[in-house]
mmCIF file of C-alpha atoms and ligand atoms in Angstrom:
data_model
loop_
_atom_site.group_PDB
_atom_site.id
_atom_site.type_symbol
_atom_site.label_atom_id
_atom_site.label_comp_id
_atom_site.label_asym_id
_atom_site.label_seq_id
_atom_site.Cartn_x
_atom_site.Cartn_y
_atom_site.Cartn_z
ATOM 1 C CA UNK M 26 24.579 -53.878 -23.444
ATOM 2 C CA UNK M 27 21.342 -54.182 -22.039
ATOM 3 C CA UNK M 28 22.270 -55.859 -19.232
ATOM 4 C CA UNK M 29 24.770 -53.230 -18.930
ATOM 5 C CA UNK M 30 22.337 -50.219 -18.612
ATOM 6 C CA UNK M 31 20.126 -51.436 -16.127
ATOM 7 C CA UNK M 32 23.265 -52.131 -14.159
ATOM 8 C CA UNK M 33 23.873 -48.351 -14.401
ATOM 9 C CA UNK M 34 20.571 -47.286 -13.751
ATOM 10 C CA UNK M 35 20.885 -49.189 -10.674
ATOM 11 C CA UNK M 36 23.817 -47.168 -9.860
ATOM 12 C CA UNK M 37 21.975 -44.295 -10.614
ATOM 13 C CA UNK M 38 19.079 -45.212 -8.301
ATOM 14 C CA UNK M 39 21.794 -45.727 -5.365
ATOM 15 C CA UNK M 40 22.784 -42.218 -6.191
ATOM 16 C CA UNK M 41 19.982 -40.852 -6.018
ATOM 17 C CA UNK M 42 18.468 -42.406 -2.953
ATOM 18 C CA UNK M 43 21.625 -41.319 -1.328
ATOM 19 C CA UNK M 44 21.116 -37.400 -2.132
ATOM 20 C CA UNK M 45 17.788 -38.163 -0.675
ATOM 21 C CA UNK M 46 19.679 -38.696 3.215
ATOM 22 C CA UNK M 47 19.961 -34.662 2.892
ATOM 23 C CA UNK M 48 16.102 -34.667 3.400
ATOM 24 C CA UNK M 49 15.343 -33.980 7.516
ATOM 25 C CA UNK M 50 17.178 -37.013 9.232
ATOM 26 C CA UNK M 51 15.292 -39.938 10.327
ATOM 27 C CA UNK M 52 14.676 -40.722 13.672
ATOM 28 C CA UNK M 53 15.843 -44.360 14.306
ATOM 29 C CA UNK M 54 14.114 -44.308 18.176
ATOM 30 C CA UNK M 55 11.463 -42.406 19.165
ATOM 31 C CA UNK M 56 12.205 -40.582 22.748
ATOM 32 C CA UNK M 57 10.038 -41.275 25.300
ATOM 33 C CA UNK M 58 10.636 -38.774 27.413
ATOM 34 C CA UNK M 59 12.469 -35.532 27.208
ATOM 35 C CA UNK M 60 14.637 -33.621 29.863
ATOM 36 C CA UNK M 61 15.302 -29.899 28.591
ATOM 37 C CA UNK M 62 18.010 -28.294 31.100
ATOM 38 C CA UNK M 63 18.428 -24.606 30.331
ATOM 39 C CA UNK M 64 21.054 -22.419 31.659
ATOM 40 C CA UNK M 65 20.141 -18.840 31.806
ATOM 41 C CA UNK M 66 22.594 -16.850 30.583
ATOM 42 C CA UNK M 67 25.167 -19.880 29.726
ATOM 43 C CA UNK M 68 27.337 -18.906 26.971
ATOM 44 C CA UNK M 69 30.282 -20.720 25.951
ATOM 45 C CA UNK M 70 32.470 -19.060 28.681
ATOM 46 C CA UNK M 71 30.446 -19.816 31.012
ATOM 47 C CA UNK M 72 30.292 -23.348 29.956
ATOM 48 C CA UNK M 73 33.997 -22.964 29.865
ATOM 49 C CA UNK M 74 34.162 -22.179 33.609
ATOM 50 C CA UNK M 75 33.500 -25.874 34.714
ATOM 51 C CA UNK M 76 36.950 -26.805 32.821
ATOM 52 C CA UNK M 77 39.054 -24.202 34.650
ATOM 53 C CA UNK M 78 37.251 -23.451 37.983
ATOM 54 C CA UNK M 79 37.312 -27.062 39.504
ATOM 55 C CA UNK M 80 39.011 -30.273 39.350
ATOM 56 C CA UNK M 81 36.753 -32.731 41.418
ATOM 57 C CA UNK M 82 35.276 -34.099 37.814
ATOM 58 C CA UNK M 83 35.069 -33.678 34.290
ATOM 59 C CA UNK M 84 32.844 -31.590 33.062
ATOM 60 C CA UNK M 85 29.041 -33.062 32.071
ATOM 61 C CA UNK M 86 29.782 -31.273 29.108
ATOM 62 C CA UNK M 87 32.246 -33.731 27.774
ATOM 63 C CA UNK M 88 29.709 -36.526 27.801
ATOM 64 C CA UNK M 89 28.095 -35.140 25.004
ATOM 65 C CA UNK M 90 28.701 -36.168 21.395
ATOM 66 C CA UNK M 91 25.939 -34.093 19.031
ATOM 67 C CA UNK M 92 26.522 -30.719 19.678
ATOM 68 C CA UNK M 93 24.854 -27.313 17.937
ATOM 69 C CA UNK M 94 25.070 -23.532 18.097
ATOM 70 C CA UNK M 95 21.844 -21.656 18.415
ATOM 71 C CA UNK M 96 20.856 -18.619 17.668
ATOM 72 C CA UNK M 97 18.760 -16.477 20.012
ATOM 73 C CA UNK M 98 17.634 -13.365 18.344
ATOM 74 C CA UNK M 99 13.639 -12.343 19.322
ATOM 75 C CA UNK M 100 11.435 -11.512 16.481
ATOM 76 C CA UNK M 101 12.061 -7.921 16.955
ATOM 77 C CA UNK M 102 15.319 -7.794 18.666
ATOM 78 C CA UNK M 103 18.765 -9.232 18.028
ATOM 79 C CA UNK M 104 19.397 -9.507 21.725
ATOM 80 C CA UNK M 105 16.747 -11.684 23.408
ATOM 81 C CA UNK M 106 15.273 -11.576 27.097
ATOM 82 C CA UNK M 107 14.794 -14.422 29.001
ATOM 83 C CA UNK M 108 11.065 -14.526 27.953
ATOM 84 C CA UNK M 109 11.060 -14.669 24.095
ATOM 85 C CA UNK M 110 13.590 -17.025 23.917
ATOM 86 C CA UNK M 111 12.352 -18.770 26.682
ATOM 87 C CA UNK M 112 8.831 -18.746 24.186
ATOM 88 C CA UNK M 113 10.769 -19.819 21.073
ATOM 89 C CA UNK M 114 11.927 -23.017 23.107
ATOM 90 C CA UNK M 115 8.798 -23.741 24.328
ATOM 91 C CA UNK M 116 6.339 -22.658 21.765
ATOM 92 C CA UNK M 117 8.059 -22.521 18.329
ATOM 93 C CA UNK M 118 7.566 -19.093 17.855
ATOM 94 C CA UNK M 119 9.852 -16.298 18.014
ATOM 95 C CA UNK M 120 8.110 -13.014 19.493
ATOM 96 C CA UNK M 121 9.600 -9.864 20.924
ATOM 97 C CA UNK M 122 11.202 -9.621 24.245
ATOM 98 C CA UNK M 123 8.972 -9.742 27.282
ATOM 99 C CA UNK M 124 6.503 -11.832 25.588
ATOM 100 C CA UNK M 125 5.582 -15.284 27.250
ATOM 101 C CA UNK M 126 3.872 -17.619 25.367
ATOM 102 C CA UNK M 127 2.314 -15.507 22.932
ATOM 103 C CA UNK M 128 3.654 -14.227 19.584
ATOM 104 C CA UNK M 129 4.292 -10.523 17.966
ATOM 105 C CA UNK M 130 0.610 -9.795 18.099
ATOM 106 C CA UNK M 131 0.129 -10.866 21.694
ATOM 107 C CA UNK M 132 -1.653 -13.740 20.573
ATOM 108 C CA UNK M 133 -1.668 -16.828 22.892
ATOM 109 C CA UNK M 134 0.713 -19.462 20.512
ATOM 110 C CA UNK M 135 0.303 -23.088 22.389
ATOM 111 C CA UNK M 136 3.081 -24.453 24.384
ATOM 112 C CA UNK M 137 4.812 -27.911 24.791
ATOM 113 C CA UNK M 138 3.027 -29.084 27.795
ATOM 114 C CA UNK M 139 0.179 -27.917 25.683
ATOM 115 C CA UNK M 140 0.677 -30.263 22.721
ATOM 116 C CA UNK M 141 1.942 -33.414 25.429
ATOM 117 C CA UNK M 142 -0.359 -33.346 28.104
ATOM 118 C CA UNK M 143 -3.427 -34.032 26.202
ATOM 119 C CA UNK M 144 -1.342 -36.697 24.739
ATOM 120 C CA UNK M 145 -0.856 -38.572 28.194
ATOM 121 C CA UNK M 146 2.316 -37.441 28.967
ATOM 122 C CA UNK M 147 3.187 -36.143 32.523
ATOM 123 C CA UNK M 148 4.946 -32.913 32.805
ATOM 124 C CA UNK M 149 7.009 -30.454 34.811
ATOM 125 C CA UNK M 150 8.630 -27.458 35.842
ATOM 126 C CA UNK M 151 11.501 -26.601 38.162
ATOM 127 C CA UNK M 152 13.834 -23.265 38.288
ATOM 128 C CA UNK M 153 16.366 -21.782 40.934
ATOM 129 C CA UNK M 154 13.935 -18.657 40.173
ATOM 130 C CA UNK M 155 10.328 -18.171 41.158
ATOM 131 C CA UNK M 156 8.384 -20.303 39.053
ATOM 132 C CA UNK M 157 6.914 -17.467 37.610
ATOM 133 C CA UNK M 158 9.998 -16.270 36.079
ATOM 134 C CA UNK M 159 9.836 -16.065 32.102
ATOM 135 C CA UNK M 160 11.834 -19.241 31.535
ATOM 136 C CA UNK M 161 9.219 -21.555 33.762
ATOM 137 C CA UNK M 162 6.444 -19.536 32.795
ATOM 138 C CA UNK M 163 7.004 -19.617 29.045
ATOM 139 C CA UNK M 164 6.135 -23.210 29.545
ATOM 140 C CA UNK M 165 2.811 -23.423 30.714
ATOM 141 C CA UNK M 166 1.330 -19.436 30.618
ATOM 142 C CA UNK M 167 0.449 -16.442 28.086
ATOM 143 C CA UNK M 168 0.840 -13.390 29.132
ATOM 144 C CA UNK M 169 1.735 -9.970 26.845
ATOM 145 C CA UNK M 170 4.596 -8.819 29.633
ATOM 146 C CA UNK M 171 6.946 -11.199 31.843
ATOM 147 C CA UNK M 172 6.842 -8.729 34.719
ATOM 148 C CA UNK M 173 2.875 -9.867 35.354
ATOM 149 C CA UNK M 174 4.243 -12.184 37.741
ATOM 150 C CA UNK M 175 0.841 -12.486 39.877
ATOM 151 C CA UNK M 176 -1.210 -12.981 36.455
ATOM 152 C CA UNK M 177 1.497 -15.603 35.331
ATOM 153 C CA UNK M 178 0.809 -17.513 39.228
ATOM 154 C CA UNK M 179 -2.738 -17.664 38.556
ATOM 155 C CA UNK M 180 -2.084 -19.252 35.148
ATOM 156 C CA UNK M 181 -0.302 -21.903 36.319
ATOM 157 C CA UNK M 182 -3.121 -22.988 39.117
ATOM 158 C CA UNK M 183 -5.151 -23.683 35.339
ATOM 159 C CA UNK M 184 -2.090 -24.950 33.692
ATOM 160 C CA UNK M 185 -1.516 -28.869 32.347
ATOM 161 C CA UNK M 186 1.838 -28.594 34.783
ATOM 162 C CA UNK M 187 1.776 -31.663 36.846
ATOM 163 C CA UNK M 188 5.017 -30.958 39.155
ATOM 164 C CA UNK M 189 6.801 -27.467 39.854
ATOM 165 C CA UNK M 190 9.690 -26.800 42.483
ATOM 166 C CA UNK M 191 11.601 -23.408 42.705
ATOM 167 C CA UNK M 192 10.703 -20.321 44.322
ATOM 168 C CA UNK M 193 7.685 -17.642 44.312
ATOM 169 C CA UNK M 194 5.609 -18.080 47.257
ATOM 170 C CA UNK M 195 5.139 -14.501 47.467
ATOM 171 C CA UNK M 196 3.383 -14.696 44.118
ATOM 172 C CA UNK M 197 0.760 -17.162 45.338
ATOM 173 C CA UNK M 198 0.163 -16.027 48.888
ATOM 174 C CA UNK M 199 0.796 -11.873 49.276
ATOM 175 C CA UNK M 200 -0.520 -10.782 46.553
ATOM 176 C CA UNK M 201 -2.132 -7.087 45.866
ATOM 177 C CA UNK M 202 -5.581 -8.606 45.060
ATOM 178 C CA UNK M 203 -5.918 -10.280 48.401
ATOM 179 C CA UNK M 204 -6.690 -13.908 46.920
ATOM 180 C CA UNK M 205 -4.999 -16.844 48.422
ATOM 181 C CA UNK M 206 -3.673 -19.191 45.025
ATOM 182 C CA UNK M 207 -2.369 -21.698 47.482
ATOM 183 C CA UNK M 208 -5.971 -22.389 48.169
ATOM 184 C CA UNK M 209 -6.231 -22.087 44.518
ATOM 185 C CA UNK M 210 -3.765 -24.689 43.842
ATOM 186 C CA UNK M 211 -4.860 -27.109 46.234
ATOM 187 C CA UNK M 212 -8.398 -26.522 44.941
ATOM 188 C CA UNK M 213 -7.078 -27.486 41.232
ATOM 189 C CA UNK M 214 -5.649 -30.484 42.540
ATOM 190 C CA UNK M 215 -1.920 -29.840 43.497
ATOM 191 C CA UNK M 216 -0.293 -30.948 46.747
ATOM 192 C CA UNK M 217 1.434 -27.662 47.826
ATOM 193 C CA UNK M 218 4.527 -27.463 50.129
ATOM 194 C CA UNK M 219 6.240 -23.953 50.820
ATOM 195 C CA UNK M 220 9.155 -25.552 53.531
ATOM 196 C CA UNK M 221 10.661 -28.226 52.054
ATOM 197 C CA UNK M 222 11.271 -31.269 48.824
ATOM 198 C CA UNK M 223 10.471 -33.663 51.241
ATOM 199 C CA UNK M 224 7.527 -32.706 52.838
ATOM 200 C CA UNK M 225 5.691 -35.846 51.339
ATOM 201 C CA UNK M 226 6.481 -39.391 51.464
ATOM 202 C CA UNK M 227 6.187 -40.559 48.044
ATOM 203 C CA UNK M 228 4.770 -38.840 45.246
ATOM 204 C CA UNK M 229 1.528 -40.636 43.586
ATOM 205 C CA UNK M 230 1.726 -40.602 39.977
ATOM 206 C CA UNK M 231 -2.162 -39.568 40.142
ATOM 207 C CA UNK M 232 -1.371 -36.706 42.014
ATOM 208 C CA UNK M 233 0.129 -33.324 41.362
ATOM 209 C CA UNK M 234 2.923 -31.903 43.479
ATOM 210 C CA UNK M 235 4.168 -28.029 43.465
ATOM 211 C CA UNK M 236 6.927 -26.886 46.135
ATOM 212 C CA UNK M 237 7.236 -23.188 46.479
ATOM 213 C CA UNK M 238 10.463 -23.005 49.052
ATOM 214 C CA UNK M 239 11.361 -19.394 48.956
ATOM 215 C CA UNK M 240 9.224 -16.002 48.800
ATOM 216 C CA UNK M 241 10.492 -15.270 45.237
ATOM 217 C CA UNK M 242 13.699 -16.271 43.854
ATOM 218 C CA UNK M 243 15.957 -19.120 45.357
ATOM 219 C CA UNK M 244 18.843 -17.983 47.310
ATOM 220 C CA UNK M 245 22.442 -17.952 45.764
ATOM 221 C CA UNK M 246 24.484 -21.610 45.486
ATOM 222 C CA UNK M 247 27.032 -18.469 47.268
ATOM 223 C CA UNK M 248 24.248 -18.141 49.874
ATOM 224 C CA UNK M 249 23.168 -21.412 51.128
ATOM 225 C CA UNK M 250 21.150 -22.851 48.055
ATOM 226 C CA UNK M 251 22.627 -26.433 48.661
ATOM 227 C CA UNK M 252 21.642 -28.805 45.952
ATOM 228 C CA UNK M 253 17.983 -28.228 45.570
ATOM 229 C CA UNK M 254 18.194 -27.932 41.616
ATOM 230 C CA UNK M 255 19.915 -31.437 41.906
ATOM 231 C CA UNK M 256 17.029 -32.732 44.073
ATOM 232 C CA UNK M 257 14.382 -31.205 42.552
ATOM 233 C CA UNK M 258 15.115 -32.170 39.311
ATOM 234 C CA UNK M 259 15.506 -35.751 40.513
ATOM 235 C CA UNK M 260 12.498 -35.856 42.410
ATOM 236 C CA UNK M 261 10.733 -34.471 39.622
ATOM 237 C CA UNK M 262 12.305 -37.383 37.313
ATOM 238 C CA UNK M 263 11.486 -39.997 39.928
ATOM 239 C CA UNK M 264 7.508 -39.048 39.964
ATOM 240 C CA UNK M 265 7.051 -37.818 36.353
ATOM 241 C CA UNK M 266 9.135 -41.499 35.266
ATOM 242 C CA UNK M 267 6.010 -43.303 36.661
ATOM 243 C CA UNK M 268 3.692 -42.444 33.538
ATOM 244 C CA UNK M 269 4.049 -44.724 31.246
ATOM 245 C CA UNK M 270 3.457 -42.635 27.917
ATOM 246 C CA UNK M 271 6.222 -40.336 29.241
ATOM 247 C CA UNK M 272 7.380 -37.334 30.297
ATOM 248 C CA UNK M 273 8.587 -33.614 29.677
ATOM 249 C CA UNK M 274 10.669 -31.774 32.413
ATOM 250 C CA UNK M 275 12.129 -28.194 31.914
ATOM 251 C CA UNK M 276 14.922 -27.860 34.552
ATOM 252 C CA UNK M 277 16.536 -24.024 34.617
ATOM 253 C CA UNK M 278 19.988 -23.218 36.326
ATOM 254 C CA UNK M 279 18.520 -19.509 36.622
ATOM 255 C CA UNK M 280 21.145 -17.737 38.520
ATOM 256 C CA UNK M 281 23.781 -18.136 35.487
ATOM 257 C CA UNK M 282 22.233 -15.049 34.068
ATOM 258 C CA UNK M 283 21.692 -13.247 37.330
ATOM 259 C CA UNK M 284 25.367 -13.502 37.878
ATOM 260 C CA UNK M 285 26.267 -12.328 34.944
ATOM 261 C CA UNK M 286 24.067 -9.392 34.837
ATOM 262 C CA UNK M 287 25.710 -8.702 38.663
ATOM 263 C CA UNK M 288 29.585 -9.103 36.823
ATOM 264 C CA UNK M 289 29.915 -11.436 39.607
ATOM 265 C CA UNK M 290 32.453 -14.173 38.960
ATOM 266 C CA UNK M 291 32.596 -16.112 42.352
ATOM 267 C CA UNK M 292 28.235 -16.877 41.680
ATOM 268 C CA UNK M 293 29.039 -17.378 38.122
ATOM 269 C CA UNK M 294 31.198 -19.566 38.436
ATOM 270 C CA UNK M 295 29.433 -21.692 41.422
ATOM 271 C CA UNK M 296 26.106 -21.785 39.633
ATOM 272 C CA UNK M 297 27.262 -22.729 36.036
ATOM 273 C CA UNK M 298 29.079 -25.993 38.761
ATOM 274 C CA UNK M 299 26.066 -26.582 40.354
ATOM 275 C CA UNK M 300 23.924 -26.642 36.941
ATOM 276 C CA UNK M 301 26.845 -29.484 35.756
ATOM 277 C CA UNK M 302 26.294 -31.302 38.475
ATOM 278 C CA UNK M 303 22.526 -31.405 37.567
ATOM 279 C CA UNK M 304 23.627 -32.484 34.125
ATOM 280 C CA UNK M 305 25.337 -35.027 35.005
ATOM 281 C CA UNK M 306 23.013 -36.284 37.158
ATOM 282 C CA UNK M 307 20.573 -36.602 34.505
ATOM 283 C CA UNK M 308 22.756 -37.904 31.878
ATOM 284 C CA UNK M 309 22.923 -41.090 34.784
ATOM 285 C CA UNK M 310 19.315 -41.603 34.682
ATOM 286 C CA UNK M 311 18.961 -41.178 30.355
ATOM 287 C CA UNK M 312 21.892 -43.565 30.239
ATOM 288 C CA UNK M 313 19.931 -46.363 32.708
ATOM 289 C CA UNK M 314 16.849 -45.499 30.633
ATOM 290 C CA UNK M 315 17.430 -45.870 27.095
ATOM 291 C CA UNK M 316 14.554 -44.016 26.089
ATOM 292 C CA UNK M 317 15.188 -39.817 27.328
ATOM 293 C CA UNK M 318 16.447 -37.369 25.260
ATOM 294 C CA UNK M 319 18.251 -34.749 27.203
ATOM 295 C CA UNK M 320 18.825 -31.220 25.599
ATOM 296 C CA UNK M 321 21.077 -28.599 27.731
ATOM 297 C CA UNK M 322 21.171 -25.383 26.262
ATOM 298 C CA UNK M 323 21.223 -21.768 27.088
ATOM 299 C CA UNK M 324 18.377 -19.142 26.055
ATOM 300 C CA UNK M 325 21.453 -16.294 25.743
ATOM 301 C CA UNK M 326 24.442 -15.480 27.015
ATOM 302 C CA UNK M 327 24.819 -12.813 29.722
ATOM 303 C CA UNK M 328 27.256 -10.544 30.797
ATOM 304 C CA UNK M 329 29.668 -10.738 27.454
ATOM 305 C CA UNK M 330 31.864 -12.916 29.851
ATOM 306 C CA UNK M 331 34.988 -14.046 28.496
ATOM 307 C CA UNK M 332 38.084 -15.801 29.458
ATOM 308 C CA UNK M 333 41.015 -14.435 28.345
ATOM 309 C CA UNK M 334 44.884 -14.462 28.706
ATOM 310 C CA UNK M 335 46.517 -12.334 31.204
ATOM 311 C CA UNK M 336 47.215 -9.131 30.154
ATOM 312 C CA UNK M 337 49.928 -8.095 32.996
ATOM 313 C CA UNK M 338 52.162 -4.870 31.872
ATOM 314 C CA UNK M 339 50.743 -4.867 28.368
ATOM 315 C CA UNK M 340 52.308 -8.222 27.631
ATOM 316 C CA UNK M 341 50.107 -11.258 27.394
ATOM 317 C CA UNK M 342 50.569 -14.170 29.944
ATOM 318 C CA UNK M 343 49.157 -17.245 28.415
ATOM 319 C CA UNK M 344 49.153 -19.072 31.974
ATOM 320 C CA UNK M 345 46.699 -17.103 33.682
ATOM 321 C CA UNK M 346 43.392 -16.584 32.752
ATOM 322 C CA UNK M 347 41.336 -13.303 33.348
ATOM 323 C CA UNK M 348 38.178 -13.807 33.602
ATOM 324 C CA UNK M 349 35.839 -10.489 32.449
ATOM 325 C CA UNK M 350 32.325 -9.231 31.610
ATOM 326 C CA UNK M 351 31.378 -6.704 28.724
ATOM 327 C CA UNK M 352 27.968 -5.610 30.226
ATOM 328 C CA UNK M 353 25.591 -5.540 32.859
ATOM 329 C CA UNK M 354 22.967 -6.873 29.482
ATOM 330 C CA UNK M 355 22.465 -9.874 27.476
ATOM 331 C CA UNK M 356 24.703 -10.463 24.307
ATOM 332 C CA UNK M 357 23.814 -11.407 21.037
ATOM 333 C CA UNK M 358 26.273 -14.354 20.753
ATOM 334 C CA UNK M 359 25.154 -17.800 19.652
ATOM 335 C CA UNK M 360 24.583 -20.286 22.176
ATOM 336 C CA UNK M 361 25.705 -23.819 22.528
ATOM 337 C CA UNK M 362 23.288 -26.595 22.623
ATOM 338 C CA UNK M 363 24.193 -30.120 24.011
ATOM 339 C CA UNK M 364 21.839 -33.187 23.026
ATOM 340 C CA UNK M 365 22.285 -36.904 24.207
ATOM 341 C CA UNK M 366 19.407 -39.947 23.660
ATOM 342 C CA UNK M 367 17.219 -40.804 20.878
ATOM 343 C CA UNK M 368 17.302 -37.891 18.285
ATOM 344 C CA UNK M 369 20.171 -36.350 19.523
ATOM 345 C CA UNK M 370 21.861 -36.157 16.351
ATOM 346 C CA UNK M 371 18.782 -34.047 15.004
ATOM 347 C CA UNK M 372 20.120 -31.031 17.471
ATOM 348 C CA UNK M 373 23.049 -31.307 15.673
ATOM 349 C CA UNK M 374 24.316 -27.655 13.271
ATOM 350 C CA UNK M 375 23.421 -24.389 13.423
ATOM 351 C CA UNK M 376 19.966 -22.693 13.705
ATOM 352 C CA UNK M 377 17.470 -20.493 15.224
ATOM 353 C CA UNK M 378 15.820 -21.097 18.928
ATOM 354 C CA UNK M 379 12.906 -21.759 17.531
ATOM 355 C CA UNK M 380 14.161 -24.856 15.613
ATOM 356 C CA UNK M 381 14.790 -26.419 19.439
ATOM 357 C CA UNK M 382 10.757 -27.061 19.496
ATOM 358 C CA UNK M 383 10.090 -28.735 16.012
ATOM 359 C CA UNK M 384 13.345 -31.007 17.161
ATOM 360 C CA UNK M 385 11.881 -31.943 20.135
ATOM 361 C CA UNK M 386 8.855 -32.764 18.744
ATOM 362 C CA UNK M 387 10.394 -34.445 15.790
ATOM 363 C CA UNK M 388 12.314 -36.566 18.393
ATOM 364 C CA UNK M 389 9.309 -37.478 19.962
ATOM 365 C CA UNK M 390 7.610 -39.065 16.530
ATOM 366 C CA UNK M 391 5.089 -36.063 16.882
HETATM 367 MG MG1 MG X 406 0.107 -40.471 31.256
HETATM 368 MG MG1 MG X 407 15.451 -17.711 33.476
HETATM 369 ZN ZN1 ZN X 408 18.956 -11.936 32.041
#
């Protein structure tokens, strides 16, 4: 008998233990580095575009294997902007809509970069926007409104951003209070080019590089954009790769939303391609490298875009898809998130933006 009981209590210990697995998960690997591709505006129908509107590849998409839905709401509002969300991601901290980098009270909340660059880490920023959009921004400035664009430029001459690549010359080098942040950025230690990725040979890993290639946003994949989100983000992988305590890089397909505040399906549907092709690029080098986590995600969707059946006569023709927009706005539906590397499987469920950071983070070992 006695023998018997401590048999069960064993048991009873395995039990428990086990109930204890629903605790946070574990992280088996720490990531080294992390690669954190947002999609503006990429809902699930857009996502859904790169299964119906090509047939040169599979879609990145189906490379994944943890997969979550994310809710976007701002502090204050149910339907995000680009900047709150954009500040949830980055900061951990849901605010109200406009806000970058800085919480309901306008209080300056510290960033990603923030918390890695002191660490060692190198870090980086590129966007098919100006760089001093809200998504970019809300990763290395604080600033009560988004549309401060010129305030937002200066911050980043101060920032702990060690590469950037998108557009906003304009921002830099017209602005209304005469001073020249080019200067400003070469004074802080940056090697600034405004015509072109490959304006310098190699990129020094003690150096900092920022490419500013159009006056404010990028120009439309539909109007000559080429692949400069591919080869940005891989020149930005092939410098920021060279530290060896690692490396954050934000990459934003940033037209997504703008076509689908424009209704536009033709852009939507050749930016959502172009951000896959980015993805999959990406998911080449974190599959060579063992030690990236790579998170694609959205920060809303835009444009209530759907894809639905036919409707020809007021009969439904399941063969055809018609492809349609709700609004000009943002919607309130969740998002999907796609995670693949060490502590992938924590992105897995359902939960708020602001979750995105601690993951991160909690992939990292931090
Ligand atoms: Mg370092
Ligand atoms: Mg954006
Ligand atoms: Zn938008």
């Amino acid at each position: 008998m006695v023998k018997k009981s401590i048999f069960f209590s064993l048991i009873l210990a395995a039990l428990f233990s086990a109930c204890s697995t629903t605790q946070p998960l574990q992280v088996e690997k720490k990531a080294r580095n992390v690669i954190f591709l947002i999609g503006d505006g990429m809902g699930l129908a857009q996502v859904s575009t790169s299964f119906y509107y090509q047939d040169e590849k599979a879609p990145s998409f189906t490379r994944f294997r943890h997969i979550g839905l994310v809710n976007t709401s701002s502090a204050k509002e149910r339907v995000t902007d680009s900047a709150s969300s954009a500040t949830a991601y980055a900061c951990g901290e849901r605010t109200y809509n406009g806000a970058i980098g800085v919480d309901s009270d306008t209080n300056s909340v510290q960033n990603i970069v923030e918390i890695l660059s002191p660490q060692g880490y190198a870090t980086g920023v590129v966007a098919t926007s100006s760089v001093v959009h809200a998504t970019p921004a809300s990763f290395y400035a604080h600033i009560d409104s988004r549309n401060k664009y010129e305030g937002i430029a200066s911050q980043l001459v101060h920032s702990d951003i060690d590469f950037f690549a998108g557009g906003g010359n304009k921002f830099f080098s017209k602005r209304s209070d005469d001073l020249n942040y080019l200067d400003s950025l070469q004074a802080f230690g940056f090697n600034v080019d405004t015509t072109s990725l490959d304006a310098f040979k190699r990129l020094d890993a003690a150096q900092k590089y920022g490419f500013l290639l159009a006056a404010d946003g990028m120009p439309e994949m539909t109007k000559g954009r080429g692949d400069f989100l591919l080869r940005a983000t891989e020149k930005a992988i092939d410098y920021l790769k060279q530290d060896e305590d690692g490396f954050f890089l934000m990459s934003e397909g940033s037209q997504i939303d703008w076509a689908g505040h424009a209704n536009n399906l033709s852009y939507l549907i050749r930016e959502v391609l172009d951000f896959d092709t980015v993805i999959d690029a990406v998911l080449d080098f974190a599959e060579k490298d063992g030690n990236t986590l790579v998170i694609v995600t959205a920060d809303h969707e835009t444009g209530g875009f759907s894809l639905s059946a036919a409707d020809i006569r007021r009969q439904a023709n399941y063969t055809i898809i018609q492809p349609g927009f709700n609004t000009p706005h943002h919607s309130a539906t969740l998002v999907p998130i796609f995670a693949y590397g060490p502590g992938a499987e924590l992105f897995q469920g359902v939960y708020e933006n602001k979750e995105v950071f601690n993951k991160i983070l909690q992939a990292m070992g931090k």
